[in-house]
Tab-separated table of C-alpha atoms in Angstrom:
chain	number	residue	atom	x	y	z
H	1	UNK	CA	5.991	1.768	-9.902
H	2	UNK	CA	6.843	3.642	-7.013
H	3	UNK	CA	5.787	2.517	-3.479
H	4	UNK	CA	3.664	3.918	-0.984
H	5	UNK	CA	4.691	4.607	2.659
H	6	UNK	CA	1.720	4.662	5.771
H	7	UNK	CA	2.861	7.719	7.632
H	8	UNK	CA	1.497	6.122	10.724
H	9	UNK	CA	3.323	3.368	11.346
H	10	UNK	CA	5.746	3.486	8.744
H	11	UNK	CA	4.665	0.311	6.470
H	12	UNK	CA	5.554	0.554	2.891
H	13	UNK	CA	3.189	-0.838	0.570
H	14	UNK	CA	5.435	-2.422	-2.771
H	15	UNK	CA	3.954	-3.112	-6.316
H	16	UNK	CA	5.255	-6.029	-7.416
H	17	UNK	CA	4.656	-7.352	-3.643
H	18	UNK	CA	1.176	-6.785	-3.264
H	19	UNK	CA	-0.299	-7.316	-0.187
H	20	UNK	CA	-0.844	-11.024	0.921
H	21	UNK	CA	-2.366	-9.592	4.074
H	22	UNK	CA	-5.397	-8.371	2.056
H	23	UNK	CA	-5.544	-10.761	-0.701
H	24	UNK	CA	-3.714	-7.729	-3.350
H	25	UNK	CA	-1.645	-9.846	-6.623
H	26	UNK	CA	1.368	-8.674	-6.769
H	27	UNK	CA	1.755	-5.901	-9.778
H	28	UNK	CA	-1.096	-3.938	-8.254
H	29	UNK	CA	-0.181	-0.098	-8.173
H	30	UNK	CA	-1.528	1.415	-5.729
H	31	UNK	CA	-3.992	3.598	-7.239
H	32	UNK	CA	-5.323	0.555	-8.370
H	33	UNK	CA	-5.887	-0.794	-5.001
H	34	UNK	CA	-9.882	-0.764	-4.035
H	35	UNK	CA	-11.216	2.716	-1.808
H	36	UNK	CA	-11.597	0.318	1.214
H	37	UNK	CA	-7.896	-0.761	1.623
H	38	UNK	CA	-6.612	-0.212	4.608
H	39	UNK	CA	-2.711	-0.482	5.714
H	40	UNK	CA	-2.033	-4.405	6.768
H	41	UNK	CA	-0.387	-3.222	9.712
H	42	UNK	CA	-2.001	-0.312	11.513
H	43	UNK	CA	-5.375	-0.408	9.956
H	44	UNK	CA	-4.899	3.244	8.201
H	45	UNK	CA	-6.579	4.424	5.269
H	46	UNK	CA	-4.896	4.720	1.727
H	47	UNK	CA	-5.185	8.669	2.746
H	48	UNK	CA	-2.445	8.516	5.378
H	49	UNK	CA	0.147	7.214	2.650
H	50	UNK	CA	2.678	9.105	0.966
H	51	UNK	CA	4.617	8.122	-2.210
H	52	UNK	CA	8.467	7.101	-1.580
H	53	UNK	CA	10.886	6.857	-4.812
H	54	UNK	CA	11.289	3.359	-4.883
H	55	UNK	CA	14.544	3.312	-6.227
């Protein structure tokens, strides 16, 4: 899974992380993160992300 990088403040978002912040298990992709997720750290939209290799 490749991760997902907020082009606002520059948090990456990691698969098989999740997002503790937000209550997201670890092994969610992203696309399968709900419409009303919003970056943990700037408050962003899932628009403002871009996908990073994640290798």
């Amino acid at each position: 899974m490749n991760h997902y990088k907020c082009t606002v403040c520059g948090y990456t978002y990691r698969p098989e992380k999740g997002d503790r912040v937000r209550d997201i298990e670890p092994g969610t992709s992203f696309e399968k993160l709900p419409e009303h997720w919003r970056c943990p750290t700037c408050n962003q939209f899932k628009m403002a992300f871009t996908e990073i290799d994640s290798h």
